[in-house]
Coordinates of C-alpha atoms in Angstrom, one line a residue:
X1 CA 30.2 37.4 9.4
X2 CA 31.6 37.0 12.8
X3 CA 29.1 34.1 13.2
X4 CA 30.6 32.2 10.2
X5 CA 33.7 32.6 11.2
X6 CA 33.3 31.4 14.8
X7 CA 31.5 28.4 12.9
X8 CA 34.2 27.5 10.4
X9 CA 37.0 28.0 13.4
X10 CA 34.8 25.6 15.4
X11 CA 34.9 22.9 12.3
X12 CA 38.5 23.6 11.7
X13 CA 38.7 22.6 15.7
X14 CA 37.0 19.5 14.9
X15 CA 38.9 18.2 11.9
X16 CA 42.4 18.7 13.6
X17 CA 41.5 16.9 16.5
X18 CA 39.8 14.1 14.6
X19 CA 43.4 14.0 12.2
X20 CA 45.0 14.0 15.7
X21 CA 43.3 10.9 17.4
X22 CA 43.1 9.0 14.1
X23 CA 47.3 9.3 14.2
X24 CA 47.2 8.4 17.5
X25 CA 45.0 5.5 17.6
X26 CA 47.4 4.2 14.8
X27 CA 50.9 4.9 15.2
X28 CA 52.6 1.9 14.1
X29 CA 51.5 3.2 10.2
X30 CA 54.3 5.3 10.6
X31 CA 57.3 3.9 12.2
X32 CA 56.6 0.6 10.1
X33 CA 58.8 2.3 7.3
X34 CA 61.9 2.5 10.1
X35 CA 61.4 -1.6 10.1
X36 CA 64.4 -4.0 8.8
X37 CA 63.1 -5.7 6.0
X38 CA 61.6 -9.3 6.0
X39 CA 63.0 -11.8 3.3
X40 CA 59.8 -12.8 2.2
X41 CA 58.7 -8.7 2.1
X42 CA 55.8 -9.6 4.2
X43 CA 55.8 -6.6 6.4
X44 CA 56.6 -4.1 4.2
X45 CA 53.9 -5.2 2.0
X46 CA 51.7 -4.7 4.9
X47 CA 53.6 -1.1 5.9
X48 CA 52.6 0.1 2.6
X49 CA 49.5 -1.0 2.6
X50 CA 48.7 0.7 6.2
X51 CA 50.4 3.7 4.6
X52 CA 48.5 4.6 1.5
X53 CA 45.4 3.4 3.4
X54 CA 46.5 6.5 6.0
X55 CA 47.4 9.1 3.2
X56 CA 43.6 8.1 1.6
X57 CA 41.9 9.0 4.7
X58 CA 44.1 12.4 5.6
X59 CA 43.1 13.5 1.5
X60 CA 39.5 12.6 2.7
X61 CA 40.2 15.2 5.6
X62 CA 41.3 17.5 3.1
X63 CA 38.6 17.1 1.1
X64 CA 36.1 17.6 3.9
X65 CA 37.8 20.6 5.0
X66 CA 37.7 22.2 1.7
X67 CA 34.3 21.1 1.7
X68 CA 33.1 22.8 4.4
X69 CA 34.7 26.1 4.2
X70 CA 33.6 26.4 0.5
X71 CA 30.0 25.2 1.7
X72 CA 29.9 28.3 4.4
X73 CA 31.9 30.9 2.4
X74 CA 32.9 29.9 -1.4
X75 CA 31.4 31.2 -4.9
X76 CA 28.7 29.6 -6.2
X77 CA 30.4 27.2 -8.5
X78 CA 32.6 26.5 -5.2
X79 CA 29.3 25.5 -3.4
X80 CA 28.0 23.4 -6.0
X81 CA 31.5 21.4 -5.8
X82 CA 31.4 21.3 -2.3
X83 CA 27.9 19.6 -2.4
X84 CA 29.1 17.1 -4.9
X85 CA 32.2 16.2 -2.2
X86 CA 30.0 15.8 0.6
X87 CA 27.3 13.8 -1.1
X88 CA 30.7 11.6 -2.2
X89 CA 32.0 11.5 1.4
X90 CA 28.3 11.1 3.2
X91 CA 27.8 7.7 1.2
X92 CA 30.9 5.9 2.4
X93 CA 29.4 5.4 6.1
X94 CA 27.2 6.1 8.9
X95 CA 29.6 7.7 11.5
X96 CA 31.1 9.9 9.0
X97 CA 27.4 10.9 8.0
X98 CA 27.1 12.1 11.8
X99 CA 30.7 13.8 11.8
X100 CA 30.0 16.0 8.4
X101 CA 26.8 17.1 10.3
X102 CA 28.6 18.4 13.6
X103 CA 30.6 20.1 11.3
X104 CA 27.1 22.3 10.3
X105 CA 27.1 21.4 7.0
X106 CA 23.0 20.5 6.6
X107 CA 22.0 24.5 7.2
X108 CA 23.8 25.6 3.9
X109 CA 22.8 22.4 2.1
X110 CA 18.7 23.5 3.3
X111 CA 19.4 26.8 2.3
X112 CA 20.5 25.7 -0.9
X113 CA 18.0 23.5 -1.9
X114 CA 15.6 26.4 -2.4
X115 CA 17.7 28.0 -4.8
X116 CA 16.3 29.4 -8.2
X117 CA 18.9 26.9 -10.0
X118 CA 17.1 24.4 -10.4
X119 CA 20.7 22.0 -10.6
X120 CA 22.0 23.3 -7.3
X121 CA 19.0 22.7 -5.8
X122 CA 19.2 18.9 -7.0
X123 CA 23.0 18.9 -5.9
X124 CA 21.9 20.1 -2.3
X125 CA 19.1 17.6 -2.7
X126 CA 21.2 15.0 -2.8
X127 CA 23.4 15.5 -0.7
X128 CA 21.1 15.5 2.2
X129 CA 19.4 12.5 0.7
X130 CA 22.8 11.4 1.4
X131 CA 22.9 12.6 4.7
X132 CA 19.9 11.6 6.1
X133 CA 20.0 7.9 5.3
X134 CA 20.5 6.0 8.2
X135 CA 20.3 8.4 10.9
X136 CA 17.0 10.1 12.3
X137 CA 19.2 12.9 14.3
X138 CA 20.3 14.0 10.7
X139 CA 16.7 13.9 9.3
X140 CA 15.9 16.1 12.5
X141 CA 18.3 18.2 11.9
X142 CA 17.1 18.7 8.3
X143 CA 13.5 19.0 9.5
X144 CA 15.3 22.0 12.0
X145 CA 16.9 23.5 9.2
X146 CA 13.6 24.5 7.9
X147 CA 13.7 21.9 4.5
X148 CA 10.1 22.0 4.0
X149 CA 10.0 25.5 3.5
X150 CA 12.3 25.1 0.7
X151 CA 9.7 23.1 -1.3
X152 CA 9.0 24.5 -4.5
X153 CA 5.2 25.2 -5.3
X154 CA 5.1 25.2 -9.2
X155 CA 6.6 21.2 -10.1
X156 CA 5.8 21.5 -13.5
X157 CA 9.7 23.5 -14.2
X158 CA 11.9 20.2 -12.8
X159 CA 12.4 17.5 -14.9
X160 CA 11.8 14.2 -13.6
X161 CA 14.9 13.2 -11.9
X162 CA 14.8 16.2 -9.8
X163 CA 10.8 15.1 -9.0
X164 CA 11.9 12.0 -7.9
X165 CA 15.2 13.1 -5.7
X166 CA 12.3 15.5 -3.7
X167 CA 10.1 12.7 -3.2
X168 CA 13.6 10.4 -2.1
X169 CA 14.0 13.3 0.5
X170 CA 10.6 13.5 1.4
X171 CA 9.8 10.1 2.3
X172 CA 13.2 9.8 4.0
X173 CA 11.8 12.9 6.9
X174 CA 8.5 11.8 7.1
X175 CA 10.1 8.1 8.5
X176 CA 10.4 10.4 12.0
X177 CA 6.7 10.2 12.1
X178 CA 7.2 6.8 13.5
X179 CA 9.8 7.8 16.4
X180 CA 6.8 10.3 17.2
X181 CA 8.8 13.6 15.9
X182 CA 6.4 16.2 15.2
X183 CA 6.2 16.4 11.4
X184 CA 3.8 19.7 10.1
X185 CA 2.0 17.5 7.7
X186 CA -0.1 20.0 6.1
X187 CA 3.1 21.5 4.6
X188 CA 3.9 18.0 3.4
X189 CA 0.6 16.7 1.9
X190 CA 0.2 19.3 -0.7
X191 CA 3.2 18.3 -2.3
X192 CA 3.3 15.0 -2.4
X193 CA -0.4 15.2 -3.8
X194 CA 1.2 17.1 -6.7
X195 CA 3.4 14.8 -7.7
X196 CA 0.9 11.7 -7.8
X197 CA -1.3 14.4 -9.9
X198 CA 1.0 14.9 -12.2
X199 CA 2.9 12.5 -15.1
X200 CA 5.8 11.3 -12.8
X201 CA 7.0 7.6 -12.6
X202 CA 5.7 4.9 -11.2
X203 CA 8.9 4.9 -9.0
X204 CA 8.6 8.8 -7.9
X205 CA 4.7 8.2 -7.1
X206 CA 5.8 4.9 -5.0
X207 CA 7.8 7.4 -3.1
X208 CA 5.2 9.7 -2.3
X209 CA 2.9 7.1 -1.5
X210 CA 5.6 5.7 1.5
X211 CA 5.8 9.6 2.7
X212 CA 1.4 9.5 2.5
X213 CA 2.1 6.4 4.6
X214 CA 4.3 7.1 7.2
X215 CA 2.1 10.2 8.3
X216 CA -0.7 8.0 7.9
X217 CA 0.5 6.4 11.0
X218 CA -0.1 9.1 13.4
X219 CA -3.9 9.5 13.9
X220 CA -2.9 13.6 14.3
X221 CA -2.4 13.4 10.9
X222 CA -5.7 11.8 9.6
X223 CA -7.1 14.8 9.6
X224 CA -4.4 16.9 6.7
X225 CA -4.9 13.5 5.2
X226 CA -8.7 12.9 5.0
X227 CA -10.0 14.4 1.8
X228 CA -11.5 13.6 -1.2
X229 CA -8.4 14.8 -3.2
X230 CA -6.1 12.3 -1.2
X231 CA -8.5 9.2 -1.1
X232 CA -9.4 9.5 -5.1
X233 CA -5.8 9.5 -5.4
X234 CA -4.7 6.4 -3.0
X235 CA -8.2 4.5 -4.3
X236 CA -7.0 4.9 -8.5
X237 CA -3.4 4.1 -7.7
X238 CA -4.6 0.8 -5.1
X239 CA -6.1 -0.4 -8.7
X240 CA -2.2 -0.7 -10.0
X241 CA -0.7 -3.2 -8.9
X242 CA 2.8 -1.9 -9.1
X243 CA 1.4 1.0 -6.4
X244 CA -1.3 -1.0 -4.7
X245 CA 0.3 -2.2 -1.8
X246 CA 1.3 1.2 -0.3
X247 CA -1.8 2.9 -1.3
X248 CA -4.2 -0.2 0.3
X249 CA -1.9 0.2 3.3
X250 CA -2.6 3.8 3.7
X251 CA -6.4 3.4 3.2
X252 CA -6.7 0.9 5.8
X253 CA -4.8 3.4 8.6
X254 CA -7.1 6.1 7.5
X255 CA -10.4 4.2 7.6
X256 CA -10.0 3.2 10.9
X257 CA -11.3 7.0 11.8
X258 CA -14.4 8.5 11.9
X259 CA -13.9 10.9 9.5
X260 CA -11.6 8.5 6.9
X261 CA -14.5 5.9 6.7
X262 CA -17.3 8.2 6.2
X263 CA -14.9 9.7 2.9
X264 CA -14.5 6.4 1.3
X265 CA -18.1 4.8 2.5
X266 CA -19.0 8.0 0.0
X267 CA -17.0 7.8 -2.6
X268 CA -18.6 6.0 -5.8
X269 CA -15.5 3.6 -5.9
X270 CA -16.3 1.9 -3.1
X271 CA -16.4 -0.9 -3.2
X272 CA -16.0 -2.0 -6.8
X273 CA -12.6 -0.7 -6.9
X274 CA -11.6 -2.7 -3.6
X275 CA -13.2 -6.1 -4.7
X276 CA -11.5 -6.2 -8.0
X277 CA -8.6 -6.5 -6.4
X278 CA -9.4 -9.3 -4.4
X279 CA -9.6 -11.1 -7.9
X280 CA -5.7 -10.9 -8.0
X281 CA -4.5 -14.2 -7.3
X282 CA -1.1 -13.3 -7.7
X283 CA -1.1 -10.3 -5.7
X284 CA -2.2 -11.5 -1.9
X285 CA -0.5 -8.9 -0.1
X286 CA -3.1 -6.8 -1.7
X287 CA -5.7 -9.1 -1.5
X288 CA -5.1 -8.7 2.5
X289 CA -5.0 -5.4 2.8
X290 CA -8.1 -5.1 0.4
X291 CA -10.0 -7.3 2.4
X292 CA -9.2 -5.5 5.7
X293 CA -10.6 -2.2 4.5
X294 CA -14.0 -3.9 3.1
X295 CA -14.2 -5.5 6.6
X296 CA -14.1 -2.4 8.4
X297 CA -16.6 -0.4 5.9
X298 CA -18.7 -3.8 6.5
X299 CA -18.8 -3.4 9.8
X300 CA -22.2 -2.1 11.7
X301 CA -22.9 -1.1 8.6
X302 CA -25.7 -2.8 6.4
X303 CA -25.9 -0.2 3.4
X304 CA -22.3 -0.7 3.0
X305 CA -23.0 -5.0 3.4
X306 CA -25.9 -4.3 0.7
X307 CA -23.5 -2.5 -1.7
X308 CA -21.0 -5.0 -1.5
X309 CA -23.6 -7.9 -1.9
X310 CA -25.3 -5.8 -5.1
X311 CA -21.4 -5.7 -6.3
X312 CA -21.0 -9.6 -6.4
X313 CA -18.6 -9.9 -3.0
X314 CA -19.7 -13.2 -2.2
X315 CA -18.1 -15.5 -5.2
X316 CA -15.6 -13.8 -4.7
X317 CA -15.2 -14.1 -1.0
X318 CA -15.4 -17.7 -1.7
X319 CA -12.7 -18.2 -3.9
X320 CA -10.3 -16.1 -1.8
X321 CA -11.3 -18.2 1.5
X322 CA -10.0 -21.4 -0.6
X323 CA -7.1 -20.1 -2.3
X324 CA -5.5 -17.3 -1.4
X325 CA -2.6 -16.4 1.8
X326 CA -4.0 -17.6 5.4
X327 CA -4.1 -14.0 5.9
X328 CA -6.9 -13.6 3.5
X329 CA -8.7 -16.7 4.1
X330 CA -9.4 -15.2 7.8
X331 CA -10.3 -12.2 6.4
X332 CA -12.6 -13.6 3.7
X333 CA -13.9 -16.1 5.7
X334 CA -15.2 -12.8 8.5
X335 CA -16.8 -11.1 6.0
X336 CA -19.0 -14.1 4.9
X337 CA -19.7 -14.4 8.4
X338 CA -21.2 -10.5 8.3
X339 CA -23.2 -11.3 4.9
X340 CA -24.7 -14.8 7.1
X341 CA -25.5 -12.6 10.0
X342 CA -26.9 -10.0 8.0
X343 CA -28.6 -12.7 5.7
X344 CA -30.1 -14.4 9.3
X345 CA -31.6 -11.1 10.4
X346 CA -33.4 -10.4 7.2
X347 CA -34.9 -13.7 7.2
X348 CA -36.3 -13.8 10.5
X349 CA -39.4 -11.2 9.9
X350 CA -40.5 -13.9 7.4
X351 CA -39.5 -17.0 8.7
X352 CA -42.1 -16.4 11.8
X353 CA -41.7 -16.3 15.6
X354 CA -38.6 -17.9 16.8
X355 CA -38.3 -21.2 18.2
X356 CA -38.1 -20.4 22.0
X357 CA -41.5 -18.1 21.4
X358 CA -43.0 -20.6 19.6
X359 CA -46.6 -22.0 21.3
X360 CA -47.2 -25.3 21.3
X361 CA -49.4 -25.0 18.9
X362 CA -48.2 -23.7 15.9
X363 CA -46.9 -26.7 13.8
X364 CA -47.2 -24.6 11.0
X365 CA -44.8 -22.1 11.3
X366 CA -42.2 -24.7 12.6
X367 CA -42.6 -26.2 9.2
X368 CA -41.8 -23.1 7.4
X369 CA -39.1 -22.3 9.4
X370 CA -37.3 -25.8 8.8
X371 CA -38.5 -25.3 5.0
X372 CA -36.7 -22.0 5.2
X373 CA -33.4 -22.9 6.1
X374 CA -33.2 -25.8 3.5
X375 CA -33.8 -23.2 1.1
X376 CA -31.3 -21.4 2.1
X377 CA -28.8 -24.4 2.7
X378 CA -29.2 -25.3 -0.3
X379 CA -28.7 -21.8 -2.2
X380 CA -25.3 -21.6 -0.2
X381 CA -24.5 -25.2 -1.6
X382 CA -25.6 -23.8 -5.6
X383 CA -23.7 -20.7 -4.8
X384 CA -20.4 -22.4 -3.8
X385 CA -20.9 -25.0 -6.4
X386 CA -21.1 -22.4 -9.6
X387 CA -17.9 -20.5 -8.0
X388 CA -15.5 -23.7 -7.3
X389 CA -17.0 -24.9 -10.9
X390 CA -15.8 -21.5 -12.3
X391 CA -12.5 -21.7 -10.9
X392 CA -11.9 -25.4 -11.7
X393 CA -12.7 -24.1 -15.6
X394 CA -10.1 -21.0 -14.7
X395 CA -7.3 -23.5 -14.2
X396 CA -8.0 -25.5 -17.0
X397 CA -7.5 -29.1 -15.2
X398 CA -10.0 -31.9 -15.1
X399 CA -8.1 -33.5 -12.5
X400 CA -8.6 -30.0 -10.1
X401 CA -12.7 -29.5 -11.7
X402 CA -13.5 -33.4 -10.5
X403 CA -11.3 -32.7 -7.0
X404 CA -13.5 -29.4 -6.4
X405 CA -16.9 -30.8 -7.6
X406 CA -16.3 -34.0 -4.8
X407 CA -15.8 -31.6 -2.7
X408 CA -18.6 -29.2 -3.2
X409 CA -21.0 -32.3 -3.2
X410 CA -19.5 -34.4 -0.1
X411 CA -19.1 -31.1 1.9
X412 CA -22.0 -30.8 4.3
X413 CA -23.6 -27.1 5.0
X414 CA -22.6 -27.4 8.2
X415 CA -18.7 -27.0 7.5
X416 CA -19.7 -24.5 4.8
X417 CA -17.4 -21.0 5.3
X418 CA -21.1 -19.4 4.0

């Protein structure tokens, strides 16, 4: 007891001499009453308006105080009054944010966010939503308070506007991840993962999907984050497009590691999953970030090359290196490079020595290599003339099927992408 009272004397402290230096940063509010007045009631209009702007701020002091004391040692229906009043007063501005938090009002509002009620706990949910935006000392402060903790286990009793002020909260901490503040993920992930399991919105598993995120960018993390669980989940939620972009970013920090790209070189939606969506012409953010992760699980890697290949990557490749962002192009246009490379070695057991081993006598295997790379110049040229001829049918324009044909046929192989 002696503790909270030495706390609410402290804030008491506080609030007087915040009243104190407000007055006497602005004393002419108060003497502009004593004025003779002007003809044209200028100033008096003015010393009115300083006036009621003054009494609105002292009832906002009022308000806090009240808020506070009930917050540290009111009823319950005083606390859950006091949480509405601060999550009122945190949303009017930054520095009044950081005041209302010196004055140790995030402790009780952690505290009573694990509550059995499962409205105060949304009141006290809010309220540090409220708190935290803005300012990463807060969210520390919340993260100090012991917040996740507080997180309830069983989902399935809130409804879903409760789901989705949780997730707000959530992602709002886990943004610390990116100032380096040590976040204990593992407490995190669980959660979050039950949310995207279950029949929340759209909006609430965007949410989750930005707090996946954020730890995603701290390699410490990738290992809380590398399972089968979290990558079925980020895989089927890349394939909608409202979700695609967070979930595509998330795969490509996680397949960067060892572990992350052995998990989704395994799992049986790779890659079909991943070169659908470089079909989405009106998507090319996630056309980019697609592209990116099929690169690196491409990379020094022919079984992944072959099952791409068997999948029907390279008409696709070649419509994205024509059409799509720069971005995409690039990356389209290095991935064709690894099928030619890969295409080059497999050819050479059967396309005889190689020129510099070649004797001088052994016209006959010159021939057959120059007769194998005219068959294969002129597969690339059938290839990329059925795919431009496909997408000049697509846009339904005879003007853009004759432009792509004249260039298909006037293009040499040399300037071919493929």
């Amino acid at each position: 007891m002696s503790d909270h009272t030495s706390t609410w004397h402290s804030a008491i402290t506080k609030l007087r001499f915040f009243t104190r230096i407000r007055r006497f940063l602005n004393p002419k509010s108060s003497m502009k009453l004593h004025e003779p007045s002007d003809p044209s009631n200028i100033k008096e209009k003015v010393a009115n308006m300083n006036d009621q702007e003054e009494e609105e701020k002292e009832q906002e002091m009022v308000v806090l105080q009240t808020a506070v004391k009930n917050l540290h040692f009111g009823s319950c229906e005083e606390i859950e009054m006091a949480a509405r009043d601060i999550k009122k007063l945190a949303a009017e501005g930054l520095s009044r944010r950081k005041f209302m938090a010196e004055l140790g009002v995030i402790p009780p509002l952690v505290a009573m966010a694990g509550s059995e009620v499962v409205a105060r706990q949304r009141l006290a949910v809010q309220a540090l939503i409220e708190l935290a935006n803005g300012t990463y000392t807060n969210k520390a402060l919340i993260m100090d308070a012991g917040i996740l903790t507080k997180l309830p286990e069983n989902i399935g009793v809130f409804d879903e506007e409760t789901l989705h002020d949780f997730a707000q909260l959530i992602l709002s901490i886990s943004s610390l991840a990116n100032s380096q503040f040590p976040i204990n993920s593992s407490m995190i992930v669980p959660f979050v993962i039950s949310i995207l399991d279950s029949n929340s919105s759209l909006e609430t598993k965007e949410s989750c999907l930005g707090t996946l995120y954020n730890l995603s960018n701290m390699l410490d993390n990738a290992n809380t984050l590398a399972s089968n669980e979290v990558f079925n989940i980020l895989l089927s939620l890349s394939s909608v497009e409202q979700t695609s972009e967070k979930a595509l970013a998330t795969l490509g920090n996680l397949v960067v590691t060892l572990t992350g790209k052995k998990l989704l070189e395994s799992n049986p939606k790779v890659p079909e999953s991943l070169i659908e969506i470089m079909t989405w012409d009106d998507k090319p953010r996630s056309q980019e970030l697609s592209a990116y992760v099929l690169m690196i699980l491409a990379h020094q890697s022919s079984v992944q090359r072959l099952k791409m290949a068997n999948a029907g990557i390279v008409p696709i490749l070649l419509e994205v290196s024509l059409l799509s962002s720069p971005l995409a192009q690039k990356r389209a246009l290095r991935l064709l490079q690894l099928f030619k490379d890969e295409r080059q070695t497999r050819m050479r057991p059967h396309s005889g020595p190689q020129t510099r081993r070649l004797s001088s006598g052994s016209p006959v295997n010159q021939r057959d290599v120059i007769e194998g790379k005219k068959v294969m110049k002129n597969m690339v040229k059938q290839s990329l003339y059925k795919n431009m001829e496909s997408m000049a049918l697509r846009a339904n324009g005879d003007e853009s099927s004759s432009k792509l044909k004249y260039f298909v046929i006037s293009s040499s192989s040399k300037s071919l992408p493929y």
